[in-house]
Coordinates of C-alpha atoms in Angstrom, one line a residue:
X11 CA -31.3 -57.3 64.2
X12 CA -29.6 -57.3 60.8
X13 CA -26.3 -57.6 62.5
X14 CA -27.4 -60.7 64.3
X15 CA -28.9 -62.1 61.1
X16 CA -25.5 -62.1 59.6
X17 CA -24.7 -65.0 61.7
X18 CA -21.4 -66.6 60.8
X19 CA -20.8 -64.3 58.0
X20 CA -20.5 -61.2 60.1
X21 CA -17.1 -60.3 58.8
X22 CA -18.6 -60.4 55.3
X23 CA -21.3 -57.9 56.3
X24 CA -18.7 -55.6 57.8
X25 CA -16.7 -55.6 54.6
X26 CA -19.8 -54.8 52.6
X27 CA -20.8 -52.0 55.0
X28 CA -17.3 -50.5 54.8
X29 CA -17.3 -50.7 51.0
X30 CA -20.7 -49.0 50.9
X31 CA -19.4 -46.2 53.1
X32 CA -16.3 -45.8 51.0
X33 CA -18.2 -45.6 47.7
X34 CA -20.8 -43.2 49.2
X35 CA -17.9 -41.0 50.4
X36 CA -16.4 -40.9 46.9
X37 CA -19.8 -39.9 45.4
X38 CA -20.2 -37.1 47.9
X39 CA -16.6 -35.8 47.2
X40 CA -17.3 -35.8 43.5
X41 CA -20.6 -33.9 44.0
X42 CA -18.8 -31.3 46.1
X43 CA -16.1 -30.9 43.4
X44 CA -18.7 -30.6 40.7
X45 CA -20.6 -27.9 42.6
X46 CA -17.4 -26.0 43.1
X47 CA -16.5 -26.1 39.4
X48 CA -20.0 -25.1 38.4
X49 CA -19.9 -22.1 40.7
X50 CA -16.5 -21.1 39.4
X51 CA -17.7 -21.2 35.8
X52 CA -20.7 -19.1 36.7
X53 CA -18.4 -16.5 38.4
X54 CA -15.7 -16.5 35.6
X55 CA -16.8 -14.3 32.6
X56 CA -16.2 -15.6 29.1
X57 CA -13.8 -13.9 26.8
X58 CA -16.6 -12.0 25.1
X59 CA -18.0 -10.9 28.5
X60 CA -14.6 -9.8 29.7
X61 CA -14.2 -7.7 26.5
X62 CA -17.7 -6.3 27.0
X63 CA -16.9 -5.4 30.6
X64 CA -13.6 -3.8 29.7
X65 CA -15.3 -1.7 27.0
X66 CA -18.2 -0.8 29.3
X67 CA -15.7 0.3 32.0
X68 CA -13.9 2.3 29.4
X69 CA -17.1 4.0 28.2
X70 CA -18.3 4.8 31.7
X71 CA -14.8 6.1 32.7
X72 CA -14.7 8.4 29.6
X73 CA -18.3 9.5 30.2
X74 CA -17.4 10.5 33.8
X75 CA -14.3 12.4 32.5
X76 CA -16.5 14.2 29.9
X77 CA -19.1 14.9 32.6
X78 CA -16.5 16.4 34.9
X79 CA -15.1 18.5 32.1
X80 CA -18.6 19.7 31.1
X81 CA -18.4 18.0 27.7
X82 CA -21.5 17.9 25.6
X83 CA -23.3 14.8 24.7
X84 CA -22.0 15.4 21.1
X85 CA -18.5 14.9 22.3
X86 CA -19.3 11.5 23.8
X87 CA -21.3 10.6 20.7
X88 CA -18.3 11.2 18.5
X89 CA -16.1 9.2 20.8
X90 CA -18.5 6.3 20.6
X91 CA -18.5 6.5 16.8
X92 CA -14.8 6.5 16.7
X93 CA -14.6 3.5 19.0
X94 CA -17.2 1.7 16.9
X95 CA -15.0 2.3 13.8
X96 CA -11.7 1.5 15.5
X97 CA -13.1 -1.7 17.1
X98 CA -14.5 -3.1 13.9
X99 CA -12.5 -6.3 14.5
X100 CA -14.2 -6.6 17.9
X101 CA -17.6 -6.0 16.3
X102 CA -16.9 -8.8 13.8
X103 CA -16.3 -11.2 16.7
X104 CA -19.7 -10.7 18.1
X105 CA -19.5 -7.4 19.9
X106 CA -21.6 -5.4 17.4
X107 CA -24.7 -5.7 19.5
X108 CA -22.9 -4.3 22.5
X109 CA -21.5 -1.4 20.5
X110 CA -24.9 -0.6 19.3
X111 CA -26.2 -0.6 22.8
X112 CA -23.4 1.6 24.0
X113 CA -24.3 4.4 21.6
X114 CA -27.5 4.9 23.6
X115 CA -25.9 5.1 27.1
X116 CA -26.9 8.3 28.8
X117 CA -25.4 10.1 31.8
X118 CA -27.7 8.2 34.1
X119 CA -28.5 4.6 33.0
X120 CA -31.1 4.4 35.8
X121 CA -33.4 7.0 34.3
X122 CA -36.8 6.3 32.8
X123 CA -36.4 5.3 29.1
X124 CA -38.6 8.1 28.1
X125 CA -36.1 10.6 29.6
X126 CA -33.1 9.2 27.7
X127 CA -31.7 10.7 24.5
X128 CA -29.5 8.6 22.2
X129 CA -26.1 10.0 21.5
X130 CA -25.9 10.7 17.8
X131 CA -23.4 12.5 15.5
X132 CA -25.2 15.8 15.0
X133 CA -22.7 17.5 12.8
X134 CA -24.4 19.2 9.8
X135 CA -24.5 17.5 6.4
X136 CA -21.5 18.3 4.2
X137 CA -21.9 20.9 1.4
X138 CA -21.4 19.9 -2.2
X139 CA -18.0 21.7 -2.2
X140 CA -16.9 19.6 0.8
X141 CA -18.2 16.4 -0.9
X142 CA -16.2 17.3 -4.0
X143 CA -13.1 17.8 -1.9
X144 CA -13.6 14.4 -0.2
X145 CA -14.1 12.6 -3.5
X146 CA -11.0 14.3 -5.1
X147 CA -8.9 13.0 -2.2
X148 CA -10.3 9.5 -2.7
X149 CA -10.1 9.4 -6.5
X150 CA -7.4 11.9 -7.6
X151 CA -7.8 11.0 -11.3
X152 CA -11.4 12.4 -11.3
X153 CA -11.4 16.1 -12.6
X154 CA -14.3 17.2 -10.3
X155 CA -13.2 20.9 -10.1
X156 CA -13.1 21.2 -13.9
X157 CA -16.3 19.3 -14.4
X158 CA -18.0 21.8 -12.1
X159 CA -17.0 24.6 -14.4
X160 CA -17.2 23.0 -17.8
X161 CA -20.5 21.2 -17.2
X162 CA -22.2 24.6 -17.5
X163 CA -21.2 25.0 -21.1
X164 CA -23.8 23.9 -23.8
X165 CA -22.8 21.4 -26.4
X166 CA -20.6 22.7 -29.2
X167 CA -21.9 23.5 -32.7
X168 CA -19.7 21.8 -35.4
X169 CA -16.5 23.4 -34.1
X170 CA -13.2 22.2 -35.7
X171 CA -10.7 21.3 -33.0
X172 CA -7.4 19.5 -33.5
X173 CA -7.8 17.3 -36.6
X174 CA -11.5 16.6 -36.3
X175 CA -14.9 18.4 -36.4
X176 CA -17.7 17.3 -34.1
X177 CA -21.1 18.6 -33.2
X178 CA -23.1 18.3 -30.0
X179 CA -20.1 17.0 -28.1
X180 CA -20.4 18.0 -24.5
X181 CA -18.0 17.8 -21.6
X182 CA -18.6 14.4 -20.0
X183 CA -20.6 14.3 -16.8
X184 CA -19.0 12.5 -13.9
X185 CA -22.3 10.7 -13.5
X186 CA -21.9 9.1 -17.0
X187 CA -18.4 7.8 -16.5
X188 CA -18.1 4.0 -16.4
X189 CA -16.1 3.3 -13.3
X190 CA -14.5 -0.1 -12.6
X191 CA -13.4 -1.3 -9.2
X192 CA -13.5 2.3 -7.7
X193 CA -10.3 3.7 -9.2
X194 CA -10.4 2.7 -12.8
X195 CA -12.4 4.1 -15.8
X196 CA -13.5 2.0 -18.7
X197 CA -13.4 2.4 -22.5
X198 CA -14.9 -0.3 -24.6
X199 CA -13.9 -0.6 -28.3
X200 CA -14.7 -3.0 -31.1
X201 CA -11.4 -4.8 -30.4
X202 CA -10.6 -4.7 -26.7
X203 CA -11.5 -3.1 -23.4
X204 CA -9.3 -0.4 -21.8
X205 CA -9.1 0.1 -18.0
X206 CA -7.6 3.6 -17.4
X207 CA -5.9 4.5 -14.1
X208 CA -4.3 7.9 -14.6
X209 CA -3.3 10.6 -17.1
X210 CA -0.2 12.9 -16.9
X211 CA 1.2 15.8 -18.8
X212 CA 4.7 15.1 -20.3
X213 CA 6.8 17.9 -21.6
X214 CA 10.2 16.6 -20.8
X215 CA 13.0 18.1 -22.9
X216 CA 14.3 14.8 -24.3
X217 CA 10.8 13.8 -25.6
X218 CA 10.9 13.9 -29.4
X219 CA 7.1 14.0 -29.7
X220 CA 6.8 17.3 -27.9
X221 CA 4.2 17.9 -25.2
X222 CA 1.9 15.0 -24.7
X223 CA -0.5 13.3 -22.4
X224 CA 0.5 9.8 -21.3
X225 CA -2.1 7.5 -19.8
X226 CA -1.3 4.5 -17.6
X227 CA -3.8 1.6 -17.8
X228 CA -4.5 -1.9 -18.9
X229 CA -5.9 -3.4 -22.2
X230 CA -7.1 -6.9 -22.6
X231 CA -5.2 -7.2 -25.9
X232 CA -1.6 -7.8 -26.9
X233 CA -0.3 -5.5 -29.6
X234 CA -3.6 -3.7 -29.9
X235 CA -4.5 -2.6 -33.4
X236 CA -7.7 -0.6 -32.7
X237 CA -7.5 3.1 -33.6
X238 CA -8.5 5.3 -30.7
X239 CA -8.5 9.0 -30.0
X240 CA -7.9 11.4 -27.2
X241 CA -10.3 14.3 -26.5
X242 CA -8.4 17.0 -24.6
X243 CA -10.6 19.3 -22.5
X244 CA -9.1 22.6 -21.6
X245 CA -10.2 24.8 -18.7
X246 CA -12.4 27.6 -20.0
X247 CA -12.9 26.1 -23.5
X248 CA -16.2 24.7 -24.5
X249 CA -15.0 22.2 -27.2
X250 CA -12.4 19.5 -26.9
X251 CA -9.2 19.2 -28.9
X252 CA -9.3 15.7 -30.6
X253 CA -6.2 13.8 -31.8
X254 CA -5.5 10.3 -32.8
X255 CA -3.7 8.1 -30.2
X256 CA 0.0 8.0 -31.0
X257 CA 1.2 4.8 -29.4
X258 CA 0.5 2.0 -27.0
X259 CA 3.8 1.3 -25.1
X260 CA 3.8 -2.2 -23.7
X261 CA 5.3 -2.5 -20.2
X262 CA 6.2 -6.1 -20.4
X263 CA 8.4 -8.6 -22.3
X264 CA 6.5 -11.4 -24.1
X265 CA 9.1 -14.0 -23.0
X266 CA 8.0 -13.4 -19.4
X267 CA 4.7 -15.1 -20.0
X268 CA 1.0 -14.1 -19.9
X269 CA 1.3 -13.0 -23.5
X270 CA -2.3 -13.9 -24.4
X271 CA -5.3 -12.1 -25.8
X272 CA -8.1 -11.5 -23.2
X273 CA -5.7 -11.0 -20.2
X274 CA -5.3 -7.4 -19.0
X275 CA -1.9 -6.2 -20.0
X276 CA -0.1 -3.0 -18.7
X277 CA 0.4 -0.1 -21.1
X278 CA 1.5 3.5 -21.2
X279 CA -0.6 5.2 -23.9
X280 CA 0.5 8.5 -25.6
X281 CA -1.4 11.3 -27.3
X282 CA 0.4 14.4 -28.7
X283 CA -0.8 17.9 -27.8
X284 CA -1.4 19.9 -31.1
X285 CA 1.2 22.6 -31.6
X286 CA -1.6 25.2 -31.4
X287 CA -2.0 24.4 -27.7
X288 CA 1.7 24.0 -26.6
X289 CA 1.6 27.4 -24.9
X290 CA -1.6 26.7 -23.0
X291 CA 0.0 24.1 -20.7
X292 CA -1.7 20.9 -19.7
X293 CA -5.3 20.2 -20.5
X294 CA -7.7 20.0 -17.5
X295 CA -8.7 16.4 -18.4
X296 CA -8.6 13.8 -21.2
X297 CA -11.1 11.3 -22.5
X298 CA -10.3 8.3 -24.7
X299 CA -12.8 7.2 -27.4
X300 CA -12.6 4.8 -30.3
X301 CA -14.2 7.1 -32.9
X302 CA -13.2 10.8 -32.7
X303 CA -16.7 12.2 -32.0
X304 CA -17.9 9.4 -29.7
X305 CA -19.4 10.4 -26.4
X306 CA -16.8 9.4 -23.9
X307 CA -17.4 7.0 -21.0
X308 CA -14.2 8.1 -19.2
X309 CA -12.6 11.4 -18.2
X310 CA -9.3 11.6 -16.4
X311 CA -7.7 14.6 -14.7
X312 CA -4.4 15.4 -16.3
X313 CA -1.8 15.4 -13.5
X314 CA 1.0 17.9 -13.7
X315 CA 2.9 18.4 -10.4
X316 CA 5.8 20.7 -11.1
X317 CA 7.3 22.6 -8.1
X318 CA 9.8 25.4 -8.4
X319 CA 12.6 23.2 -7.2
X320 CA 13.1 19.5 -7.2
X321 CA 13.8 17.4 -4.1
X322 CA 16.3 14.6 -4.2
X323 CA 14.8 11.1 -3.7
X324 CA 11.3 9.6 -3.8
X325 CA 10.6 5.9 -3.1
X326 CA 7.7 4.1 -4.6
X327 CA 6.3 0.9 -3.0
X328 CA 3.9 -1.4 -5.0
X329 CA 0.5 -2.4 -3.8
X330 CA 0.9 -3.7 -0.2
X331 CA -0.8 -7.2 0.2
X332 CA -0.4 -8.2 3.8
X333 CA -3.9 -9.0 4.8
X334 CA -3.1 -11.2 7.9
X335 CA 0.6 -10.5 8.3
X336 CA 1.4 -7.9 10.9
X337 CA 4.5 -6.2 9.6
X338 CA 3.9 -3.1 11.5
X339 CA 7.0 -3.0 13.7
X340 CA 9.3 -4.0 10.8
X341 CA 7.6 -1.3 8.7
X342 CA 8.4 1.3 11.2
X343 CA 12.1 0.3 11.2
X344 CA 12.1 0.3 7.4
X345 CA 10.5 3.8 7.0
X346 CA 12.8 5.3 9.6
X347 CA 15.9 3.8 8.0
X348 CA 14.9 4.9 4.4
X349 CA 14.3 8.4 5.7
X350 CA 17.7 8.5 7.5
X351 CA 19.3 7.4 4.2
X352 CA 17.8 10.4 2.4
X353 CA 14.3 9.6 1.1
X354 CA 12.3 12.8 1.0
X355 CA 9.1 10.9 0.7
X356 CA 7.8 7.4 0.4
X357 CA 4.8 6.7 -1.8
X358 CA 2.9 3.6 -0.8
X359 CA 0.1 1.9 -2.8
X360 CA -2.2 -0.3 -0.7
X361 CA -4.3 -3.3 -1.6
X362 CA -5.1 -5.0 1.7
X363 CA -3.1 -4.7 4.9
X364 CA -3.3 -5.7 8.6
X365 CA -5.0 -3.0 10.9
X366 CA -1.7 -2.4 12.7
X367 CA 0.0 -1.7 9.3
X368 CA -2.8 0.8 8.6
X369 CA -2.1 2.4 12.0
X370 CA 1.6 2.9 11.1
X371 CA 0.9 4.3 7.6
X372 CA -1.7 6.7 9.0
X373 CA 0.8 7.9 11.5
X374 CA 3.5 8.6 9.0
X375 CA 1.1 10.1 6.5
X376 CA 0.1 12.7 9.1
X377 CA 3.8 13.5 9.6
X378 CA 4.1 14.1 5.8
X379 CA 6.8 11.3 5.5
X380 CA 4.7 9.0 3.4
X381 CA 1.7 9.1 1.1
X382 CA -0.7 6.2 0.7
X383 CA -2.8 5.6 -2.5
X384 CA -5.5 3.0 -2.3
X385 CA -5.5 0.4 -5.1
X386 CA -7.7 -2.3 -6.7
X387 CA -7.2 -4.7 -9.5
X388 CA -9.1 -3.9 -12.7
X389 CA -11.6 -5.8 -14.8
X390 CA -12.9 -9.1 -13.5
X391 CA -9.9 -9.7 -11.2
X392 CA -10.9 -10.4 -7.6
X393 CA -10.9 -7.6 -5.0
X394 CA -12.5 -9.4 -2.0
X395 CA -9.5 -9.3 0.4
X396 CA -8.8 -12.9 1.2
X397 CA -9.7 -14.0 -2.4
X398 CA -7.5 -11.3 -3.9
X399 CA -4.5 -12.4 -1.7
X400 CA -4.9 -16.0 -2.9
X401 CA -5.3 -14.9 -6.5
X402 CA -2.0 -12.8 -6.4
X403 CA -0.2 -15.7 -4.7
X404 CA -1.2 -18.3 -7.3
X405 CA -1.2 -16.1 -10.4
X406 CA 2.3 -14.8 -10.2
X407 CA 2.5 -13.3 -13.7
X408 CA -0.8 -11.5 -13.2
X409 CA 0.6 -10.1 -9.9
X410 CA 3.7 -8.9 -11.7
X411 CA 1.8 -7.2 -14.5
X412 CA -0.6 -5.5 -12.0
X413 CA 2.4 -4.2 -10.0
X414 CA 3.5 -2.2 -13.0
X415 CA 0.5 0.1 -12.8
X416 CA 1.4 1.7 -9.4
X417 CA 5.1 1.9 -10.4
X418 CA 4.4 3.9 -13.5
X419 CA 1.7 6.0 -11.9
X420 CA 4.3 6.9 -9.2
X421 CA 6.9 7.8 -11.9
X422 CA 4.6 10.1 -13.8
X423 CA 3.0 11.8 -10.8
X424 CA 6.4 12.7 -9.4
X425 CA 8.8 13.0 -12.4
X426 CA 9.1 16.7 -12.0
X427 CA 9.4 16.7 -8.2
X428 CA 12.5 14.5 -7.6
X429 CA 15.9 14.0 -9.0
X430 CA 15.7 10.3 -8.5
X431 CA 12.9 7.7 -8.0
X432 CA 13.6 4.3 -6.5
X433 CA 11.2 1.3 -6.6
X434 CA 11.7 -0.7 -3.4
X435 CA 9.9 -3.4 -1.5
X436 CA 9.6 -3.1 2.3
X437 CA 12.3 -5.8 2.8
X438 CA 14.9 -4.0 0.6
X439 CA 17.3 -1.2 1.4
X440 CA 19.8 0.5 -0.9
X441 CA 22.7 0.8 1.6
X442 CA 25.7 3.0 0.9
X443 CA 28.9 1.3 2.0
X444 CA 31.2 4.3 2.3
X445 CA 28.8 7.2 2.6
X446 CA 26.1 8.0 5.1
X447 CA 23.4 9.1 2.8
X448 CA 22.1 8.5 -0.8
X449 CA 23.0 12.1 -1.6
X450 CA 26.6 11.5 -0.8
X451 CA 26.5 8.2 -2.6
X452 CA 25.2 9.6 -5.8
X453 CA 27.8 12.4 -5.8
X454 CA 30.5 9.6 -5.7
X455 CA 28.7 7.5 -8.3
X456 CA 28.1 10.4 -10.8
X457 CA 31.8 11.2 -10.8
X458 CA 32.7 7.6 -11.7
X459 CA 30.0 7.3 -14.3
X460 CA 30.9 10.6 -16.1
X461 CA 34.5 9.5 -16.4
X462 CA 33.4 6.4 -18.3
X463 CA 30.9 8.2 -20.5
X464 CA 30.0 11.9 -20.4
X465 CA 26.2 11.6 -20.2
X466 CA 23.5 11.1 -17.6
X467 CA 22.2 7.6 -17.4
X468 CA 18.5 6.5 -17.3
X469 CA 19.2 4.6 -14.1
X470 CA 21.9 3.6 -11.7
X471 CA 21.6 0.0 -10.5
X472 CA 22.6 -1.7 -7.3
X473 CA 23.3 -5.4 -6.9
X474 CA 21.3 -7.6 -4.6
X475 CA 22.7 -9.5 -1.6
X476 CA 20.6 -11.6 0.8
X477 CA 20.3 -11.1 4.6
X478 CA 18.4 -14.3 5.2
X479 CA 16.5 -14.8 8.4
X480 CA 18.1 -18.1 9.5
X481 CA 21.6 -16.6 9.3
X482 CA 20.8 -14.9 12.6
X483 CA 19.6 -18.1 14.3
X484 CA 23.0 -19.8 14.3
X485 CA 24.6 -16.8 15.9
X486 CA 21.9 -15.6 18.3
X487 CA 20.7 -12.0 19.1
X488 CA 23.0 -9.1 19.6
X489 CA 23.0 -7.4 22.9
X490 CA 22.5 -3.7 23.2
X491 CA 19.9 -3.7 20.4
X492 CA 16.2 -4.5 20.8
X493 CA 15.1 -7.9 19.5
X494 CA 12.2 -6.2 17.6
X495 CA 14.7 -4.3 15.4
X496 CA 14.8 -6.9 12.6
X497 CA 17.4 -5.3 10.4
X498 CA 19.7 -4.2 13.2
X499 CA 19.7 -7.8 14.4
X500 CA 20.2 -9.4 11.0
X501 CA 23.7 -8.5 10.1
X502 CA 24.9 -11.7 8.6
X503 CA 24.6 -11.8 4.9
X504 CA 25.5 -14.1 2.1
X505 CA 29.0 -13.7 1.0
X506 CA 28.1 -13.8 -2.7
X507 CA 25.9 -11.2 -4.5
X508 CA 23.4 -12.3 -7.1
X509 CA 24.6 -12.0 -10.6
X510 CA 24.9 -8.5 -12.2
X511 CA 21.6 -7.2 -13.7
X512 CA 19.7 -9.9 -11.8
X513 CA 17.3 -8.8 -9.0
X514 CA 18.8 -5.3 -9.1
X515 CA 17.1 -2.1 -7.9
X516 CA 17.8 1.3 -9.3
X517 CA 17.8 5.0 -8.8
X518 CA 15.9 6.1 -11.9
X519 CA 16.3 9.4 -13.6
X520 CA 12.8 10.6 -14.3
X521 CA 13.9 12.9 -17.0
X522 CA 14.8 9.8 -19.1
X523 CA 12.4 7.0 -18.2
X524 CA 9.2 6.3 -20.2
X525 CA 8.1 2.9 -18.8
X526 CA 9.3 1.2 -15.6
X527 CA 9.6 -2.4 -14.6
X528 CA 10.2 -3.5 -11.0
X529 CA 14.0 -3.9 -11.6
X530 CA 14.9 -1.6 -14.5
X531 CA 13.4 0.7 -17.1
X532 CA 11.9 -0.8 -20.3
X533 CA 11.6 2.3 -22.5
X534 CA 13.5 5.6 -22.2
X535 CA 13.9 9.0 -23.8
X536 CA 17.1 10.1 -25.5
X537 CA 19.9 7.5 -26.0
X538 CA 18.0 4.4 -24.8
X539 CA 17.8 2.9 -21.4
X540 CA 21.4 3.2 -20.3
X541 CA 22.1 2.0 -16.8
X542 CA 25.3 2.5 -14.7
X543 CA 26.1 -0.4 -12.4
X544 CA 27.1 1.0 -9.0
X545 CA 30.1 -1.0 -7.7
X546 CA 29.5 -3.2 -4.6
X547 CA 32.3 -1.3 -2.8
X548 CA 30.0 1.8 -3.0
X549 CA 26.5 0.4 -2.4
X550 CA 24.5 -2.8 -2.1
X551 CA 20.9 -3.8 -2.1
X552 CA 20.3 -5.4 1.2
X553 CA 17.4 -7.9 0.8
X554 CA 15.9 -9.2 4.1
X555 CA 14.1 -12.5 3.3
X556 CA 13.3 -15.8 4.9
X557 CA 14.5 -17.5 1.7
X558 CA 15.8 -16.8 -1.8
X559 CA 13.3 -16.0 -4.5
X560 CA 11.8 -19.0 -6.2
X561 CA 14.0 -18.9 -9.3
X562 CA 17.1 -19.2 -7.0
X563 CA 15.8 -22.0 -4.7
X564 CA 18.1 -24.6 -6.2
X565 CA 21.2 -22.5 -5.7
X566 CA 20.1 -20.8 -2.5
X567 CA 22.2 -23.2 -0.4
X568 CA 25.4 -21.4 -1.6
X569 CA 24.0 -18.1 -0.3
X570 CA 23.0 -19.6 3.0
X571 CA 26.1 -21.6 3.7
X572 CA 28.6 -18.9 2.9
X573 CA 27.9 -16.0 5.1
X574 CA 29.8 -13.0 6.4
X575 CA 29.2 -10.4 9.2
X576 CA 28.2 -7.0 7.7
X577 CA 27.4 -4.3 10.3
X578 CA 27.2 -1.4 7.9
X579 CA 23.7 -0.7 9.1
X580 CA 25.0 -0.2 12.7
X581 CA 26.2 3.3 11.8
X582 CA 22.5 4.3 12.1
X583 CA 21.7 2.3 15.2
X584 CA 21.5 5.1 17.8
X585 CA 19.2 7.2 15.7
X586 CA 17.2 4.2 14.4
X587 CA 16.6 2.7 17.9
X588 CA 15.5 6.1 19.3
X589 CA 13.1 6.9 16.4
X590 CA 11.6 3.4 16.1
X591 CA 11.1 3.1 19.9
X592 CA 9.6 6.5 20.2
X593 CA 7.1 5.8 17.4
X594 CA 6.1 2.4 18.8
X595 CA 5.6 4.0 22.3
X596 CA 3.5 6.8 20.8
X597 CA 1.3 4.4 19.0
X598 CA 0.9 2.1 22.0
X599 CA 2.7 -0.9 20.7
X600 CA 4.2 -1.6 24.1
X601 CA 0.9 -1.6 25.9
X602 CA -0.4 0.9 28.5
X603 CA 2.4 2.7 30.3

């Protein structure tokens, strides 16, 4: 036997045998553990499988509900289409094949495939009238309704209109317009290219040029010298009224930079209405051409929104560029606070935003509290979302110049509708100190301003003060208020205001302003761009930022180290908490109840 063969070394054999048994036991334990882990992995779904299962469960549950209610397959089909659209982010992460499969689920998945019928959207195709209405909502500058009428007229026969005589000039077809980046229309000349955004009828009393059409757009020239013309098209008239362009009003100061040929620059262009047509009101549309009888490559609807009675306050917000930054909850708080202060409506312009921000804007647009206008950059500037964001971050002056287009579009669209127009960012609030609303604030301010000089000002400016994020961190959160209410929680501000006329924001008088910059008017009607400085004891521009603006980085320490408690905003806390919380609950931001 082997044991006997060990002879005198039996103890060594025993040790070897025990070692072998020990090693073999470890191997077996490892094998068992490996098998256990392998089984667990097989039983645990991946993140994608979990999402698929959840979506499948949701679809089957909804299908059963529809079945119990007697809903048609069309109802489920529309639901699936809505889910496919709403879950685009899910599709982009690899779930597109599942969504495609889901659209073919029938009431009985075990049926023979030949008995199944895919669920499709079987609504009838839209009529031409419905398509025109949809396009007008998407591109408000396009005069589709007037084109429908005027396109039926034959070309004119050497009719003299305005200061010029043209033959064979026909109302421009929308199919011949040269569009640029969806919302812009192009005019090419021998000395520069024009990108036109919108046209507006201006017959304000203080305008010395009389009734005119002003066009907001960009030209890749500084101090353009090319002579151009406006062709006014009136509803019901076959031939256009043609006049020479009066002026190109530059919405920028050369000292700010980017003062170079070849870079698109912001302008407000003016063309006078001939006196023969003053009584006819606004033209239906306008085309810009280089030579008076050129066939136009553009045609803008002339906007003239004049209600019987003005409202008090409109707020305009430049093109939102928050592609990956979810500001949805802070945006709800801001919209509700601005509305409590007295804004009748907020007009947003949108470049690229996070889906949750879109959800918020859609909600308030349905309520009539806001209006959202989609926006792109003109010319060769990038409009691919991530690239556009990088471009605007790196090209600061280009960004600032592009911002002036929505600001001035907002001014001219609504200059007859509101007593005051304010240009605000979503981290800024004009806060009355002694009054509860902007209406009461302006009553107080006007009394003071008229005592100094008996005239209405072009604007009333408010000084800037910082409510920096890290001023809260040293004091902690305040009890009794939700942590997600950013402005209610951040009530420590810098003791010092920024200097007068620096980083101010204004209530603009639309009866006086011709061109608007972010912080103040650049050109005005009447006695120049007079601005009344609202005293800090009456109002302040509360600016909620993580840090000072770049130009103040060196001196920002003085704003950060010298802070005071300012709870002025708390006078609105009960209403604000109730409104914000209700909205977030309605939109499902707190998860399923």
